[in-house]
XYZ file of C-alpha atoms in Angstrom:
546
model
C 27.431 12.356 -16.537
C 26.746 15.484 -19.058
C 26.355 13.442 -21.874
C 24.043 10.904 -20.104
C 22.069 13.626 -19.491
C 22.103 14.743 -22.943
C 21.089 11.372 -24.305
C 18.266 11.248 -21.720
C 16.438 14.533 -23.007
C 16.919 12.870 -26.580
C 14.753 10.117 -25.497
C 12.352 12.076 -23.518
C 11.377 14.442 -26.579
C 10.632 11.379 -28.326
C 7.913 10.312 -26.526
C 4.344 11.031 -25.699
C 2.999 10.838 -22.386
C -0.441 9.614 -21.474
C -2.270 10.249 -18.270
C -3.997 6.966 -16.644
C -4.334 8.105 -13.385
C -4.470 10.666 -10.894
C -5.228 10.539 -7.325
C -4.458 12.347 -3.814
C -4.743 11.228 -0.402
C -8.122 13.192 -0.261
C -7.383 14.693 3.371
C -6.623 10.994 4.823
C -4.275 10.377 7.642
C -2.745 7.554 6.247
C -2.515 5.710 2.576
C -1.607 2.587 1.627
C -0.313 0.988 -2.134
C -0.603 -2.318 -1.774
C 2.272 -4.150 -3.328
C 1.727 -5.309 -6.745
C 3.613 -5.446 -10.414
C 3.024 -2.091 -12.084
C 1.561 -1.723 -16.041
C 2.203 1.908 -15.972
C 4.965 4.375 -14.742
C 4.020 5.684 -11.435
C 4.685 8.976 -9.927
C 4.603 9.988 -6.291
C 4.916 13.274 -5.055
C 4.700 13.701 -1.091
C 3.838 16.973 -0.569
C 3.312 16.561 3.061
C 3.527 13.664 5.438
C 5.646 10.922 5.662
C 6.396 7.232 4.382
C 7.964 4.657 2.963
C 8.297 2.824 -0.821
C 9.440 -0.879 -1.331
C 10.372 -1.682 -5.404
C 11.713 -4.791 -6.025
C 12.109 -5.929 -2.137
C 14.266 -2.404 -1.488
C 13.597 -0.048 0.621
C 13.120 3.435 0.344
C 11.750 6.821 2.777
C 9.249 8.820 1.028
C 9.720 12.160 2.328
C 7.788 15.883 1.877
C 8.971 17.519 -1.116
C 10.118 14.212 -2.654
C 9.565 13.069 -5.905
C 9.620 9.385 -6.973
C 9.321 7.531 -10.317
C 8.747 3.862 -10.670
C 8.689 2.157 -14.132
C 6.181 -0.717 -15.692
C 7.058 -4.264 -14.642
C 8.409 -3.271 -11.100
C 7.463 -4.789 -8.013
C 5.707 -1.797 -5.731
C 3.866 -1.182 -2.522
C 3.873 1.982 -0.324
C 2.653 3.715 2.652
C 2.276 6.993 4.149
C 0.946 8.831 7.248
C 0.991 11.715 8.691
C -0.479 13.041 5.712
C -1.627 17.412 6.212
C -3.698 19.136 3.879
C -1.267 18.467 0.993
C -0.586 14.435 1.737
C 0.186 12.747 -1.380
C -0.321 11.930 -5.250
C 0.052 8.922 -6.998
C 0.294 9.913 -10.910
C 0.293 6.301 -13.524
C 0.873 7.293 -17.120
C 2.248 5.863 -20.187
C 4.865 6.173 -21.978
C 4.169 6.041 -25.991
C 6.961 6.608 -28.941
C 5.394 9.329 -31.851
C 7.183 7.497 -34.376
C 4.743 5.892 -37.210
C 5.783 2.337 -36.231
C 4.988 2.713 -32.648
C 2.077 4.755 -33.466
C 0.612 1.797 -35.604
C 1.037 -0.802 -32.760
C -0.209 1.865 -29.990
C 1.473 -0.321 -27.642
C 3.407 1.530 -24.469
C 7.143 1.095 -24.053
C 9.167 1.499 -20.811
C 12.566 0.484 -23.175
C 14.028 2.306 -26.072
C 13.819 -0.220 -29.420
C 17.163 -0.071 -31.156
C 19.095 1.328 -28.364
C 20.775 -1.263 -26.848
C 17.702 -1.195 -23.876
C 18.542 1.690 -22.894
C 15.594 3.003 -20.805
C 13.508 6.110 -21.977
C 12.341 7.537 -18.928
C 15.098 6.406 -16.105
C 13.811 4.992 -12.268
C 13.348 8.429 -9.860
C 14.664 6.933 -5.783
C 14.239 10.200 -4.850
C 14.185 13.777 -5.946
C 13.701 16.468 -3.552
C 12.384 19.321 -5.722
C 13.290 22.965 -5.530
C 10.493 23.708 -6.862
C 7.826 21.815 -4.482
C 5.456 24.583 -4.724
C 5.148 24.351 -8.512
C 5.109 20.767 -8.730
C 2.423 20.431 -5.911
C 0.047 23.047 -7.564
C 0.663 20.945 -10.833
C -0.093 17.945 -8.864
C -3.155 19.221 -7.902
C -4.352 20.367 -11.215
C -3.804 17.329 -12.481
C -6.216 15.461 -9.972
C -8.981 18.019 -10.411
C -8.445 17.739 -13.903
C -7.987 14.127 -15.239
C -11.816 13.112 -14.959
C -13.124 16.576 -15.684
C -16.812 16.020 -18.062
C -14.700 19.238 -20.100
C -12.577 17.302 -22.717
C -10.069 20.512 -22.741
C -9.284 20.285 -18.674
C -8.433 16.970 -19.231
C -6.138 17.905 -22.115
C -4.753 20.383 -19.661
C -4.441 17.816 -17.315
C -1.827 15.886 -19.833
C -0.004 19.080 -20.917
C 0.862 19.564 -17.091
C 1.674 15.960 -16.544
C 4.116 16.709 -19.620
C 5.321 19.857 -17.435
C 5.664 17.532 -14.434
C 7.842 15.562 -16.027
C 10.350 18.163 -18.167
C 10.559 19.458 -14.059
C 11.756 16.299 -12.509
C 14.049 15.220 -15.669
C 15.716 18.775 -14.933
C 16.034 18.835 -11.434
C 17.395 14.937 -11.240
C 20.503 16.428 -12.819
C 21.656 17.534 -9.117
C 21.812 15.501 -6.508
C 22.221 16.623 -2.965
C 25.606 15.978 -1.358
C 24.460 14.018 1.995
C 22.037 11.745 -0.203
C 24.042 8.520 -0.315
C 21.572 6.190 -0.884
C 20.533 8.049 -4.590
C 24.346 8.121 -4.947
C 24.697 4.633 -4.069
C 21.035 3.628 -6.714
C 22.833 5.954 -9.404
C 26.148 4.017 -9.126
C 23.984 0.670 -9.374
C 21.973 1.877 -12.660
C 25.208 3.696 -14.214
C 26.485 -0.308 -13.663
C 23.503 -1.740 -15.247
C 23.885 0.963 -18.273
C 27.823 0.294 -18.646
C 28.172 -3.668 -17.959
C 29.190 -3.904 -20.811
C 32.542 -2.267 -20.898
C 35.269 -2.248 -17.848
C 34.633 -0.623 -14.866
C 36.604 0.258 -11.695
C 36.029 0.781 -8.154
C 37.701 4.076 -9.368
C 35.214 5.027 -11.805
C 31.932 4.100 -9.771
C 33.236 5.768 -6.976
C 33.355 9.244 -8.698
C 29.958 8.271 -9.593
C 28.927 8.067 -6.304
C 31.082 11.041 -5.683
C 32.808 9.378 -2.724
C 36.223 8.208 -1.721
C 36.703 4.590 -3.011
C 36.764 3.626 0.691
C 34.337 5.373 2.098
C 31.926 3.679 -0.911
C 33.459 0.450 -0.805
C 32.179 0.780 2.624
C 28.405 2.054 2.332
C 27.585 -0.225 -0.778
C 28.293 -3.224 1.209
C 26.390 -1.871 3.954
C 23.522 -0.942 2.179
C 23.348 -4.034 -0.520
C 24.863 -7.199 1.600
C 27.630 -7.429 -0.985
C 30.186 -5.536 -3.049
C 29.858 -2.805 -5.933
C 31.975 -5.458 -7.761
C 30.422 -8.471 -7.299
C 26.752 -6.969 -7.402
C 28.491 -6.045 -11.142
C 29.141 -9.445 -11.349
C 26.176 -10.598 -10.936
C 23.973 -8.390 -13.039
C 26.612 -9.469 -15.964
C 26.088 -12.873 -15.687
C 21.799 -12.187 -15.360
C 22.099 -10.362 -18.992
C 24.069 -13.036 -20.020
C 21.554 -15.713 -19.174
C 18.639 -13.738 -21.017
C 20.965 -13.539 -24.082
C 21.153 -17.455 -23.690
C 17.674 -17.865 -23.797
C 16.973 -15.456 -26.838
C 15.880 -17.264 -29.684
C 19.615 -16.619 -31.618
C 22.540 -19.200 -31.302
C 24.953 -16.791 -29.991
C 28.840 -18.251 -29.223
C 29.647 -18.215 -26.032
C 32.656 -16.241 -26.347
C 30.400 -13.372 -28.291
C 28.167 -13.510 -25.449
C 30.519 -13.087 -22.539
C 32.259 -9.973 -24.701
C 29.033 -8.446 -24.765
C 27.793 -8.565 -20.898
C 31.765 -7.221 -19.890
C 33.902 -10.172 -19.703
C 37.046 -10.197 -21.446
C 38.115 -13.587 -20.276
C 36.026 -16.558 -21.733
C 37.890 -18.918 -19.598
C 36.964 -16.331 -16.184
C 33.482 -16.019 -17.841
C 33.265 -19.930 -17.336
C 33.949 -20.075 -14.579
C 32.147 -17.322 -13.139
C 28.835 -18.597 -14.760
C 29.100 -21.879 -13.219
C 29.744 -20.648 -9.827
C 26.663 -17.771 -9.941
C 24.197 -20.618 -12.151
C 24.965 -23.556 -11.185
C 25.873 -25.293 -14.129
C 28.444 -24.334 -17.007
C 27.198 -22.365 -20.168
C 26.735 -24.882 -22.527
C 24.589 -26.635 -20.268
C 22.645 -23.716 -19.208
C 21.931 -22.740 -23.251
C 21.065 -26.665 -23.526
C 18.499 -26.156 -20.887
C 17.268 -23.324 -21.971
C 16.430 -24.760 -25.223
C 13.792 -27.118 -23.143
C 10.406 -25.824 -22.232
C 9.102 -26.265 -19.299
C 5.185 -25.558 -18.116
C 4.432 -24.530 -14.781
C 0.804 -26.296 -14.257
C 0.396 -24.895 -10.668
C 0.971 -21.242 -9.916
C 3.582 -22.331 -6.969
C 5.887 -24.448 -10.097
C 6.626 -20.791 -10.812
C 8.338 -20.129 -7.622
C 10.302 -22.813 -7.689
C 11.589 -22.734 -11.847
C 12.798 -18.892 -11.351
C 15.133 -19.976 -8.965
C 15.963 -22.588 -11.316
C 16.911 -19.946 -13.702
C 14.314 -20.911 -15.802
C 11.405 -19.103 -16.961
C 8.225 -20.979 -17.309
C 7.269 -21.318 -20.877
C 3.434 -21.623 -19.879
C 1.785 -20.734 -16.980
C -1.486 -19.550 -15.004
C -3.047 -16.346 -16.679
C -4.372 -15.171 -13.378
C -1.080 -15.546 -11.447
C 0.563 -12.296 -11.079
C 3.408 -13.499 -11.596
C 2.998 -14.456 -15.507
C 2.974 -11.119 -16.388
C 6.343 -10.155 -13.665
C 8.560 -11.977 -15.564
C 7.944 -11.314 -19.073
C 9.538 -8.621 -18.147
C 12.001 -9.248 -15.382
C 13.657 -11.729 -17.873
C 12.888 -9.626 -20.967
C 11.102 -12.311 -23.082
C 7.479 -13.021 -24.560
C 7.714 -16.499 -25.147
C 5.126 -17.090 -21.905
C 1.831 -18.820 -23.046
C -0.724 -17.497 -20.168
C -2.486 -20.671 -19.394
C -6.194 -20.498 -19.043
C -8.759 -20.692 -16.220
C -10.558 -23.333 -18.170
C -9.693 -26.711 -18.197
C -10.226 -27.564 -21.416
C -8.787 -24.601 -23.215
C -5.410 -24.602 -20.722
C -4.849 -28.548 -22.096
C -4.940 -27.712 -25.561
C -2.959 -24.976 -25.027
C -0.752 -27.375 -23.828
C -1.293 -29.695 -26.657
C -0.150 -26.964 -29.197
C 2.513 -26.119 -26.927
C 4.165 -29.142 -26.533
C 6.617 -28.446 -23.680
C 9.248 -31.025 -22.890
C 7.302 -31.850 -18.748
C 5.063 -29.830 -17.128
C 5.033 -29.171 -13.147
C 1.898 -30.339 -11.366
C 1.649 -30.028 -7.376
C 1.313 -33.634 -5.860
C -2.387 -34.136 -4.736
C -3.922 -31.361 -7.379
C -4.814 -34.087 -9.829
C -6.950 -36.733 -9.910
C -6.712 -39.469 -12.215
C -8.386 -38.976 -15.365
C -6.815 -35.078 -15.285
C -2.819 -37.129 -14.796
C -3.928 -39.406 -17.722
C -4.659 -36.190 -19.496
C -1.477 -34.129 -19.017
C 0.715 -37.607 -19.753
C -0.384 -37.364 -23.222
C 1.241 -34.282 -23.342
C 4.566 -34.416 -21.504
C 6.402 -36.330 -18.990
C 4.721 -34.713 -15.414
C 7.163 -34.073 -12.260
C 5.393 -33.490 -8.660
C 6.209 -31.114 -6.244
C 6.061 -32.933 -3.311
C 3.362 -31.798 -0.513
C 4.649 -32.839 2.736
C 7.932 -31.400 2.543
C 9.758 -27.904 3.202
C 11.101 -25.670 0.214
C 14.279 -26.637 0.131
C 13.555 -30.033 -0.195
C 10.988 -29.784 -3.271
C 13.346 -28.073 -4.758
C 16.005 -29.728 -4.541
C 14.224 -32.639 -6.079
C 12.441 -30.835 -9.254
C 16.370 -29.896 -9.896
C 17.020 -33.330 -10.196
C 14.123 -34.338 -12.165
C 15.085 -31.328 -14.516
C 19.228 -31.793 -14.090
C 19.254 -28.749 -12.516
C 20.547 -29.935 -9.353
C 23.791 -27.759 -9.816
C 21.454 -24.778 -10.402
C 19.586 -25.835 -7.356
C 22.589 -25.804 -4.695
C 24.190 -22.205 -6.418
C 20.981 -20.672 -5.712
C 20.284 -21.918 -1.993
C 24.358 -21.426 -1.123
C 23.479 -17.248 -2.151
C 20.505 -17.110 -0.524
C 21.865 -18.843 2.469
C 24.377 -15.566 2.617
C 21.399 -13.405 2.176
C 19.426 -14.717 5.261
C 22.578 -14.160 7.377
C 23.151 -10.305 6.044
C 19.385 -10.062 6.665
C 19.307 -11.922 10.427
C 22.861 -9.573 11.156
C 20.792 -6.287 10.140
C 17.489 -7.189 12.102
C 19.958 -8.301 15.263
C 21.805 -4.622 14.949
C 17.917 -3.459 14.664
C 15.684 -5.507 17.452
C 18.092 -7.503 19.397
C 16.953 -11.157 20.067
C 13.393 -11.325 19.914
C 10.405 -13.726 20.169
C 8.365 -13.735 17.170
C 4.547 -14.606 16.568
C 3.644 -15.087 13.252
C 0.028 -14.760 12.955
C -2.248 -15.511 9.509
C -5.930 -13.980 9.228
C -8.123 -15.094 6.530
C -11.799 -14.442 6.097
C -12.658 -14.641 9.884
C -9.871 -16.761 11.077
C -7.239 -16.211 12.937
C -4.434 -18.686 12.512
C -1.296 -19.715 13.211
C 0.205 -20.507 10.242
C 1.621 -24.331 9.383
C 5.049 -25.451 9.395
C 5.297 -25.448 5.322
C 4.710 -21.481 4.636
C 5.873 -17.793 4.916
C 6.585 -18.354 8.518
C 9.440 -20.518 8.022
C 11.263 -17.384 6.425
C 10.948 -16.059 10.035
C 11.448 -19.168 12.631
C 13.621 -21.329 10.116
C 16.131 -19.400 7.877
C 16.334 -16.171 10.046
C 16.573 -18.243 13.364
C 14.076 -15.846 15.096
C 13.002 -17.585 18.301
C 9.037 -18.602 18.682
C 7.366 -18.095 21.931
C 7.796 -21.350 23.756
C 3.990 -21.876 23.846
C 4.055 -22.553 19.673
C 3.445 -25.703 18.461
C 4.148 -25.757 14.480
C 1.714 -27.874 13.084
C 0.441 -29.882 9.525
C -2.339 -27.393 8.940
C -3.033 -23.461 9.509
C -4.383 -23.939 13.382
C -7.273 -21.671 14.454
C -6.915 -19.755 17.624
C -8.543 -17.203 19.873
C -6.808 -13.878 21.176
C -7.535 -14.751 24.876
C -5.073 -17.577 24.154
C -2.296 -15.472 23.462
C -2.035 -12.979 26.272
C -0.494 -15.290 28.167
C 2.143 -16.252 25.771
C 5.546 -14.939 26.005
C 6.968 -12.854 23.058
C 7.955 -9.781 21.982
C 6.616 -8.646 18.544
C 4.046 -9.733 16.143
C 4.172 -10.534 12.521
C 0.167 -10.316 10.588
C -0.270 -11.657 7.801
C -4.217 -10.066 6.476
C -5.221 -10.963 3.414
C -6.855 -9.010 1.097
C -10.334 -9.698 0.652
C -12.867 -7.392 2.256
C -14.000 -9.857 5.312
C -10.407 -10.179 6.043
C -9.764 -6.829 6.546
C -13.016 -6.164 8.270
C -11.894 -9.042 10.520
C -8.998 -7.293 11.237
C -10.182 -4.300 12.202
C -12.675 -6.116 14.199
C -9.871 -7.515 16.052
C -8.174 -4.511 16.676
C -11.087 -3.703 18.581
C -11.256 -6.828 20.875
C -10.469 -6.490 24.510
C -8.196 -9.478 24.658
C -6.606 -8.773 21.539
C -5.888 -5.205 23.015
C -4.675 -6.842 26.418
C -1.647 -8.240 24.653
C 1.729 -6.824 25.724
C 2.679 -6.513 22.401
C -0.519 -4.772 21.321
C -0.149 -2.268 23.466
C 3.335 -1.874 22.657
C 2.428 -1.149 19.306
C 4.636 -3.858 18.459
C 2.375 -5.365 15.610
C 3.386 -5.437 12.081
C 1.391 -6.134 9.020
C 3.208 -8.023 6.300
C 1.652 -8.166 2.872
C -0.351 -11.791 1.910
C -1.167 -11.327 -1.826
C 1.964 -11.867 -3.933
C 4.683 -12.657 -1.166
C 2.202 -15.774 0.672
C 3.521 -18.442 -1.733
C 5.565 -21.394 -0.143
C 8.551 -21.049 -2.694
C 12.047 -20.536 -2.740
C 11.783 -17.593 -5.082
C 8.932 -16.072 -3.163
C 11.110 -16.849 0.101
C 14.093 -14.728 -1.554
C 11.781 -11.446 -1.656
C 10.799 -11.721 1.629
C 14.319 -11.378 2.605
C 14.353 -7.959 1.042
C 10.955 -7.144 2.579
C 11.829 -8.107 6.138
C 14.155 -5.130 6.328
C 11.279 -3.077 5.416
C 9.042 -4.380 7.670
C 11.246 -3.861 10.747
C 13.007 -0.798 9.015
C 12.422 1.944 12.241
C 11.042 -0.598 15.200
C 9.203 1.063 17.781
């Protein structure tokens, strides 16, 4: 662990940190970060409140004195409340290598290039500073200072971002004793750093700095599976991005690299985590598939297949260039005309349309391009895709991935059991100035469908989002309440509007404060891998229930 640290200072020294962005909670009672994919490292410091963090669908408390550093490419959204005078600040820099190469480029890095991807600036869960004091009166500076008119306090402003940083690189060298969920994150990174070579239940659990049993015990707890096979399966991930790089690696070569010393075991652990055996996965690979509609990208990731066009203006274009480490994503256009000869000089081997988004001429169009499959309307998310699988031969890919995240909606529906007991759940949608409940086909099907949470006996599930009134509902039997607000301005003037409304108040639930708010702009998406987040999120959601 002394040597990690060494290595970590050598990368820190090499790089030069600039300041984006620096705000405070300005005296509020509550703030909210709305989840979304990061550009820029992001540093909280809670100087005084309380709160919670979700990255990447986990969970995490924000506490006072904590410190908390999330990197470029990660999924985020946060809240906090209770805020006093100090409350909270949100910090988004860069991260930019001084050697003359990078310097040319002036491009930002979140990886070391040449060092196996090892990162520079490592993920922060937590860090509960000794020196709050100093690092709040930095913090502070550091607002006043970033959008000074004086060009030398906002100089200042990056030197103490720079002095931020040395502080929280020091003091992540200790970790308190009773933490075990940092112990139980730095076991999963030091995994993710040291796949490649053999590693025991032995050696992570002196990571962790815990009996073997005792962290046999809390991993599983806290992840749904065990330290091993969550090893497992981050070896065979790297593997499949190695399979998609551009090089013809052997397959033997490859599993050597990610930690398996078996290539017969490596087979036939890749075909029971993908779906299909190696060479078939590299043969796929080699295809290119474009996702035409913004919802085809939902469905290909849990395909294993990254897109090799798709929407500019989905968020999700940008996610996994970086999730699965690759730049060979053309961002479609808005236009129509541009995004078909992009298509043209693309030349992908089909392209995924949504049935019903065409008309004819626009078909005729995209069928001089590529062969088109449809995913189907009318029909629930297993189901479409199970049959884009099988217009792609991906069917084996298809059943892996719905057999592991059948597992994960039991873990999940075991935890909120443990949490709420058996419950009756109304899921409600607002948009604009309607309130809805949502159709059978969409993010409430997570809810009534693959957690088994029981509807009030009053819901009919219907075609089509179905308008309807709040005096409806206090009759209704059920226990909680699941919004889903969208983000535009009338929909969150709408829903503060409601909040007002006598009948809307008159609800048992209401009153019990019972109502949760679940986020509708990147986790609203009728998909299987959209579905497979909100598992992570519903923990959140539900995480201390009233």
């Amino acid at each position: 662990m002394e040597k990690e640290a060494k290595e970590q200072e050598v990368n820190a020294d090499k790089l030069v940190f600039l300041l984006v962005e620096a705000t405070s909670s300005n005296q509020r009672a509550t703030w909210e970060l709305p989840l979304h994919f990061l550009d820029d490292y992001l540093l909280f410091f809670m100087a005084g409140g309380e709160g919670r963090i979700t990255v990447d669908g986990r969970f995490k408390e924000l506490r006072t004195g904590g410190l908390y550093l999330r990197r470029p490419g990660e999924l985020v959204g946060a809240k906090a409340w209770n805020l006093d005078g100090r409350g909270l600040y949100a910090i988004r820099f860069r991260a930019l290598a001084w050697d003359a190469a990078a310097a040319e480029t002036g491009s930002y890095i979140g990886r070391a290039k040449g060092s196996g991807g090892e990162l520079f600036l490592p993920a922060v869960n937590e860090l509960i500073l000794r020196a709050s004091l100093s690092a709040d009166g930095l913090c502070e500076s550091i607002v006043r200072s970033v959008n000074h008119e004086d060009g030398l306090e906002r100089l200042g402003a990056r030197i103490q971002l720079q002095e931020l940083i040395r502080m929280m690189l020091l003091e992540a060298r200790e970790v308190r004793e009773d933490d075990y969920e940092t112990r139980l994150e730095q076991v999963r990174t030091y995994m993710e750093k040291h796949h490649a070579r053999k590693l025991s239940l032995d050696e992570l659990a002196e990571v962790a700095r815990l009996s073997v049993r005792h962290f046999m015990r809390l991993f599983k707890q806290r992840y749904g599976r065990s330290a091993m096979d969550e090893l497992t399966v981050y070896r065979i991930a790297q593997a499949q991005n190695l399979m998609r790089a551009e090089g013809r690696h052997p397959i033997k070569d490859i599993a050597q690299h990610v930690g398996f010393r078996d290539e017969t075991y490596f087979r036939r652990t890749f075909k029971k985590i993908s779906g299909v055996p190696p060479a078939a996965f590299i043969r796929n690979a080699r295809q290119k598939i474009a996702a035409y509609h913004p919802e085809a990208i939902g469905v290909l990731l849990a395909l294993y297949i990254v897109p090799s066009a798709a929407p500019i203006s989905h968020p999700w274009t940008e996610y996994y260039r970086r999730k699965y480490a690759t730049d060979q994503v053309l961002p479609l256009s808005d236009d129509h005309q541009q995004k078909l000869e992009q298509l043209r000089a693309e030349a992908p081997d089909c392209i995924i349309v949504h049935e019903g988004e065409l008309n004819a001429e626009e078909k005729a169009e995209l069928l001089t391009i590529a062969p088109l499959s449809e995913m189907r309307a009318a029909v629930d998310w297993r189901t479409r895709l199970r049959l884009i699988a099988g217009e792609l031969d991906r069917a084996g890919a298809a059943e892996a991935w719905l057999e592991r995240y059948g597992r994960k909606a039991d873990f999940v529906r075991t935890q909120l059991v443990e949490r709420l007991g058996n419950i009756r759940l109304l899921v409600l949608k607002l948009a604009g100035t309607r309130l809805m409940l949502p159709k059978r086909y969409s993010v409430a099907s997570v809810f009534y469908d693959d957690l088994r949470l029981e509807a009030p006996d009053e819901l009919v599930r219907t075609e089509e989002d179905f308008e309807i009134e709040p005096e409806r509902l206090s009759n209704w039997q059920f226990d909680r309440i699941l919004m889903i607000v969208q983000q535009d301005e009338e929909s969150q003037q709408t829903w503060h509007s409601l909040n007002r409304h006598n009948a809307w108040k008159q609800i048992e639930a209401v009153r019990l404060q019972r109502v949760e708010l679940f986020p509708a702009n990147l986790l609203s998406e009728y998909t299987a891998f959209t579905h497979d987040l909100i598992l992570d999120e519903v923990l959140n959601i539900w995480r201390d229930p009233a």
